[in-house]
Coordinates of C-alpha atoms in Angstrom, one line a residue:
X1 CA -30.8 -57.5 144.0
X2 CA -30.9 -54.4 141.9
X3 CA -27.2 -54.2 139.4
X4 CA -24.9 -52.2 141.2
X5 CA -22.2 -49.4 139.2
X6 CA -18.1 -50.1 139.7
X7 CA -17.3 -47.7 142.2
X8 CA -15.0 -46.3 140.0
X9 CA -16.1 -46.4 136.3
X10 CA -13.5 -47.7 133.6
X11 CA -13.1 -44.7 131.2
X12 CA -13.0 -46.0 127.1
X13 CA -10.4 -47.2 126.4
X14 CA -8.1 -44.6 123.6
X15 CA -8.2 -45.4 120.3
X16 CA -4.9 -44.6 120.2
X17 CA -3.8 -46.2 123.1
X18 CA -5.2 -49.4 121.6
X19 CA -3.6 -49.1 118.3
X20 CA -0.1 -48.5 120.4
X21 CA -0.8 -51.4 121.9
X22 CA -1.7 -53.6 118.9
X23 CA 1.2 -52.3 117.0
X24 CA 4.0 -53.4 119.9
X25 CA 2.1 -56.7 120.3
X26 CA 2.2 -57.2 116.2
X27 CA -1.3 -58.3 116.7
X28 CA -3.3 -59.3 113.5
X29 CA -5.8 -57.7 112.6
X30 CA -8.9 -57.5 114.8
X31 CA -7.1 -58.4 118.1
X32 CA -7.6 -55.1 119.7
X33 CA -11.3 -55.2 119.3
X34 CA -11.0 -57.2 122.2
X35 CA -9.0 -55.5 124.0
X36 CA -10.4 -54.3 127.5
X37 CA -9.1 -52.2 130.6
X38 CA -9.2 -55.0 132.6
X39 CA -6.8 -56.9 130.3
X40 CA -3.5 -57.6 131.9
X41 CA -0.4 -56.8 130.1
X42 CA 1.4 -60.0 130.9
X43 CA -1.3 -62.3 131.9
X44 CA -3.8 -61.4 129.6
X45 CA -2.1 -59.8 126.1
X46 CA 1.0 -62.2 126.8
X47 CA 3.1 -59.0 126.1
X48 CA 6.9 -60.3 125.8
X49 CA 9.8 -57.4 127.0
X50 CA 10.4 -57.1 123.1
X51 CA 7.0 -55.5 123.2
X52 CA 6.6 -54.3 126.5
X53 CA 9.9 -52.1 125.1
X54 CA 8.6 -51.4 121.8
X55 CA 5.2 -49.6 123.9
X56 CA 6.8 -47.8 126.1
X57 CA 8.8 -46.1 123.2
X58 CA 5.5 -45.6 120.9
X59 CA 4.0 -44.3 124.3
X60 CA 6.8 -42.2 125.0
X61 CA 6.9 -40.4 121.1
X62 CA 3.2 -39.8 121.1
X63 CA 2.0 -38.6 124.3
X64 CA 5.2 -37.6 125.7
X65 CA 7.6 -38.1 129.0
X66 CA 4.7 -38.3 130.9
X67 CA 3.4 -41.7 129.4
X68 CA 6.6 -43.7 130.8
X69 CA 5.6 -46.8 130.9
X70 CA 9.4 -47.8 132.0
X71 CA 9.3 -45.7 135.0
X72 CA 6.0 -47.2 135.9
X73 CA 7.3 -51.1 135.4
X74 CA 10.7 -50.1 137.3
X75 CA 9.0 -49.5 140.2
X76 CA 6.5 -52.2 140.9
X77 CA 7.3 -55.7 141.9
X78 CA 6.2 -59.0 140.5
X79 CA 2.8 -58.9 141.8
X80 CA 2.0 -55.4 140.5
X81 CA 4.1 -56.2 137.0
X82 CA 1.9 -59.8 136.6
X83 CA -1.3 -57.2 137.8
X84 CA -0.2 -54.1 135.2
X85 CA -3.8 -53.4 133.0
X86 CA -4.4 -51.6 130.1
X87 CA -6.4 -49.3 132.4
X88 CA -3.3 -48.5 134.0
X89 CA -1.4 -47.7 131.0
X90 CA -4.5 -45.3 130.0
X91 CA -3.7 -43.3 133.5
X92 CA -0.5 -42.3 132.6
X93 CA -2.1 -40.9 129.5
X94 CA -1.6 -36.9 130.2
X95 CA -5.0 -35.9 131.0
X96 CA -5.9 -34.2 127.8
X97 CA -5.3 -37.3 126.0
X98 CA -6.8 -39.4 128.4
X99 CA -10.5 -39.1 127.6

């Protein structure tokens, strides 16, 4: 059976994005080499509120209003908060910033 593409390919992940996210997580050095769209936030990263706050606020101030990762959280329930990915987080990325 031949390999078969994601319907929907996973762009790269930003570099910036990535370093946001290491930075709010106070990860040690290396840790976001392994970070992957697919990680969850909660699940996967084991981001606390401390540092789910501290991410949306470096979001926020470096790719503007649009990159509100509070708005997005305030509006999902437990399912989709355990479920939020790093992939998601690159979507609210404005679009220039997002490839």
């Amino acid at each position: 059976m031949p390999d078969r593409e994601p319907p929907h390919p996973v762009a790269p992940l930003h570099p910036e994005l990535v370093a946001l996210i290491a930075r709010a997580a106070g990860a040690p050095p290396g840790w976001a080499e392994l970070l992957t769209p697919e990680a969850r936030l909660d699940g996967d990263l084991l981001l606390d509120e401390c540092e789910l706050a501290a991410l949306a606020e470096h979001l926020r101030v470096r790719f503007g209003p649009t990159a509100d990762l509070a708005g997005l959280r305030a509006g999902l329930d437990l399912a989709a908060l355990e479920s939020l990915t790093v992939a998601d987080l690159q979507e609210l990325l404005p679009e220039e910033d997002a490839r």
